[in-house]
Tab-separated table of C-alpha atoms in Angstrom:
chain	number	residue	atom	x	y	z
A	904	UNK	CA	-13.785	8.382	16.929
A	905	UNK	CA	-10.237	10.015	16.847
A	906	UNK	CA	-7.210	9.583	18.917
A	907	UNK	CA	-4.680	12.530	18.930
A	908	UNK	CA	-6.757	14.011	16.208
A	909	UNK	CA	-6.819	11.327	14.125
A	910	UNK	CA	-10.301	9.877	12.318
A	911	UNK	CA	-9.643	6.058	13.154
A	912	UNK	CA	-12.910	5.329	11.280
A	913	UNK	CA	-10.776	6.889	8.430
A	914	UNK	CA	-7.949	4.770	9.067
A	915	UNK	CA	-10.480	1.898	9.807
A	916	UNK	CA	-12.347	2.810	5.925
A	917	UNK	CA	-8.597	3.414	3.904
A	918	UNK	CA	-7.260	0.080	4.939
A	919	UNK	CA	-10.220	-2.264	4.035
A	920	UNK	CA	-10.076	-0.077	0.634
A	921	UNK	CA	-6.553	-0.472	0.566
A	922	UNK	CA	-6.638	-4.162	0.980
A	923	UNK	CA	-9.713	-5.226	-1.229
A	924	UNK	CA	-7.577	-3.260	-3.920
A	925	UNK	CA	-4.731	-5.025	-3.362
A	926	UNK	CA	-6.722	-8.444	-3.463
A	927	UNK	CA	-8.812	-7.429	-6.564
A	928	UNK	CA	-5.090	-6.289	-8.246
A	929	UNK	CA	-2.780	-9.225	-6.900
A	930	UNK	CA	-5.685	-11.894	-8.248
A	931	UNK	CA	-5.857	-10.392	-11.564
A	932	UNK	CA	-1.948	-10.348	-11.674
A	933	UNK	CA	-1.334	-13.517	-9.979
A	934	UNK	CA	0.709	-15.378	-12.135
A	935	UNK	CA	3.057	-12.712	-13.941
A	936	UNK	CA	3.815	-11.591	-10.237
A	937	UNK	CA	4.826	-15.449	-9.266
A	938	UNK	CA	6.618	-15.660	-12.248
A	939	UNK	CA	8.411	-12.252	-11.783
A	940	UNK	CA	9.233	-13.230	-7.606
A	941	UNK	CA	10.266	-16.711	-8.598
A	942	UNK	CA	7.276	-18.663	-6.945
A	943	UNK	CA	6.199	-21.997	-8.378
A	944	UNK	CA	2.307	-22.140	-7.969
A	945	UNK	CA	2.517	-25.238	-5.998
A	946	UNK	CA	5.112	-23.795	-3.846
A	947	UNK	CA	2.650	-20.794	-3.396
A	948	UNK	CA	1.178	-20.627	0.816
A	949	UNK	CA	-0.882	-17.445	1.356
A	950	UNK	CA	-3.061	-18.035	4.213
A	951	UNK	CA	-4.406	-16.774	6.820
A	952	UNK	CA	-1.794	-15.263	8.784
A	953	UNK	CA	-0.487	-13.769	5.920
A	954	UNK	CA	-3.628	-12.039	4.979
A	955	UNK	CA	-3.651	-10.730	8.921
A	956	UNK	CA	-0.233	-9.484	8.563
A	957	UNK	CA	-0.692	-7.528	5.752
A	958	UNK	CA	-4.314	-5.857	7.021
A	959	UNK	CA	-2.118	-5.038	10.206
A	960	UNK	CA	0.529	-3.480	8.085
A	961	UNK	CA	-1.878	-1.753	6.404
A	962	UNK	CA	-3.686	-0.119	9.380
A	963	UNK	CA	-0.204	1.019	10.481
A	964	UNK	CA	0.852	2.387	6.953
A	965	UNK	CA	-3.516	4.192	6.956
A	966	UNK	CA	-2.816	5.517	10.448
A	967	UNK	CA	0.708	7.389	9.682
A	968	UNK	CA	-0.479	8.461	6.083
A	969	UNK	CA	-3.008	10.444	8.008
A	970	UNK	CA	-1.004	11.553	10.551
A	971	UNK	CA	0.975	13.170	7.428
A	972	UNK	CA	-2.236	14.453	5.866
A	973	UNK	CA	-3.594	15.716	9.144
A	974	UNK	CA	0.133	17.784	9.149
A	975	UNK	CA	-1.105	19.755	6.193
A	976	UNK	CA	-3.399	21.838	8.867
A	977	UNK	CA	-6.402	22.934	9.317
A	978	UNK	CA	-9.016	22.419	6.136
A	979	UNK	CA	-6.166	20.941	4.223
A	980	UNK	CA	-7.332	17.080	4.800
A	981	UNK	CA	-8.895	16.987	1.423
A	982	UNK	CA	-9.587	14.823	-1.299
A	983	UNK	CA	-6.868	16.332	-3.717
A	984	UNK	CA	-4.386	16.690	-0.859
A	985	UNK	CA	-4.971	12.780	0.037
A	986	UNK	CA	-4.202	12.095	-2.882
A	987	UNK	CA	-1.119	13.958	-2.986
A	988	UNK	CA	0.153	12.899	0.302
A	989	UNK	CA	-0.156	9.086	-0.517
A	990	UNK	CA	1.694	10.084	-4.375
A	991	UNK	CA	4.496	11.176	-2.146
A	992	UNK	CA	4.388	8.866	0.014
A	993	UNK	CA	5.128	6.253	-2.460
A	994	UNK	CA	7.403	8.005	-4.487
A	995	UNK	CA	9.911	9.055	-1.358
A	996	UNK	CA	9.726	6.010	0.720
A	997	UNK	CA	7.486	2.786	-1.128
A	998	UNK	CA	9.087	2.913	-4.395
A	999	UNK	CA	12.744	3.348	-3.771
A	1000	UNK	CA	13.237	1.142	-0.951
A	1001	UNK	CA	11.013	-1.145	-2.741
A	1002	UNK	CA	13.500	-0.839	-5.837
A	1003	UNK	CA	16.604	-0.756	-3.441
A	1004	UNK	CA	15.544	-4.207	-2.038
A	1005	UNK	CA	14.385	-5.648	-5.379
A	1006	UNK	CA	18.286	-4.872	-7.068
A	1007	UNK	CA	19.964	-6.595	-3.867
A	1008	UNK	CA	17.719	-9.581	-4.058
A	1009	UNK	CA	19.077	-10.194	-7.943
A	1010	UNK	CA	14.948	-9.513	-8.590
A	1011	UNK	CA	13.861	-8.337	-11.995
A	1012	UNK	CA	12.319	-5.234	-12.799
A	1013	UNK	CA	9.214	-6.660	-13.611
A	1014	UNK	CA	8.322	-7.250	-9.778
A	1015	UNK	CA	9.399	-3.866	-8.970
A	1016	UNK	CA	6.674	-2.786	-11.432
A	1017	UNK	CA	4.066	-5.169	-10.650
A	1018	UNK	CA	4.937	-4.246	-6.685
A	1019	UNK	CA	5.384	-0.904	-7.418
A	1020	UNK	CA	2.289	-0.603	-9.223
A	1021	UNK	CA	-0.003	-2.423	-6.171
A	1022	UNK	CA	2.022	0.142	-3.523
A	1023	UNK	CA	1.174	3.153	-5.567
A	1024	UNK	CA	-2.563	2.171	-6.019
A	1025	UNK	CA	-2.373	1.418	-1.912
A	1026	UNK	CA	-0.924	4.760	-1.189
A	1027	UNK	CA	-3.356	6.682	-3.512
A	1028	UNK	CA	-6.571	4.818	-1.739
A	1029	UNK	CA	-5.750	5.021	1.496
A	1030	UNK	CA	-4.545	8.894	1.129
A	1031	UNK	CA	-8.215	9.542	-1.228
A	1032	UNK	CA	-9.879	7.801	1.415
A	1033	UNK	CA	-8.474	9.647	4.354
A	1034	UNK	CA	-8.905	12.875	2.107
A	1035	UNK	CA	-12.483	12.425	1.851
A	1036	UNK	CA	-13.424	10.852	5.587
A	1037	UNK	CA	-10.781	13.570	7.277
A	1038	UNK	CA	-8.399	13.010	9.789
């Protein structure tokens, strides 16, 4: 299935990745990242609707990564070059307007890392993903 020569099953496959990873890395993390974006545990409300959000964000982030992959031309949509991409991705877009927002929020660094970290793992997925289901 592809729309405008896009693999939405590859889309479809890098954001469930995507988002398991971030649930498997956010749960192991939970409480330095709380403690890092000023959260009180009891104060914490992640529910459904916020899960929803973030899958939809996701899809849209999975589709436009391999938009940018698909870019690359023919037999570049590759494992290596997924990869790549989502690297670049992060680094050019993710991580500096994550870090931009972070210093004008008065947050620490230690949420841009933990956040930085999670987007970078996202990125990488989702682009490996992509990379090996093609666009």
């Amino acid at each position: 299935m592809a729309f405008g020569g896009i693999n939405l099953w590859a889309v479809l496959a890098a954001t469930v990745c995507a988002f398991i990873v971030g649930a498997v890395y956010y749960s192991a993390l939970s409480r330095p990242w709380m403690k890092a974006a000023g959260i009180a545990p009891e104060d914490a409300r992640f529910g459904p609707a916020l899960f929803a959000i973030t899958f939809a964000c996701q899809l849209v982030m999975a589709f436009v990564l391999a938009g940018l992959i698909g870019h690359l031309g023919d037999g570049q949509v590759t494992l290596r070059n997924g990869i790549i991409s989502g690297f670049f991705v992060w680094a050019g877009f993710m991580a500096t307007t994550m870090a931009v927002n972070h210093r004008y929020q008065n947050a620490g660094w230690d949420l841009t890392l933990i956040d930085g970290a999670h987007w970078l793992l996202v990125a990488t997925v989702m682009g490996a993903v992509i990379g090996l289901i093609g666009v």
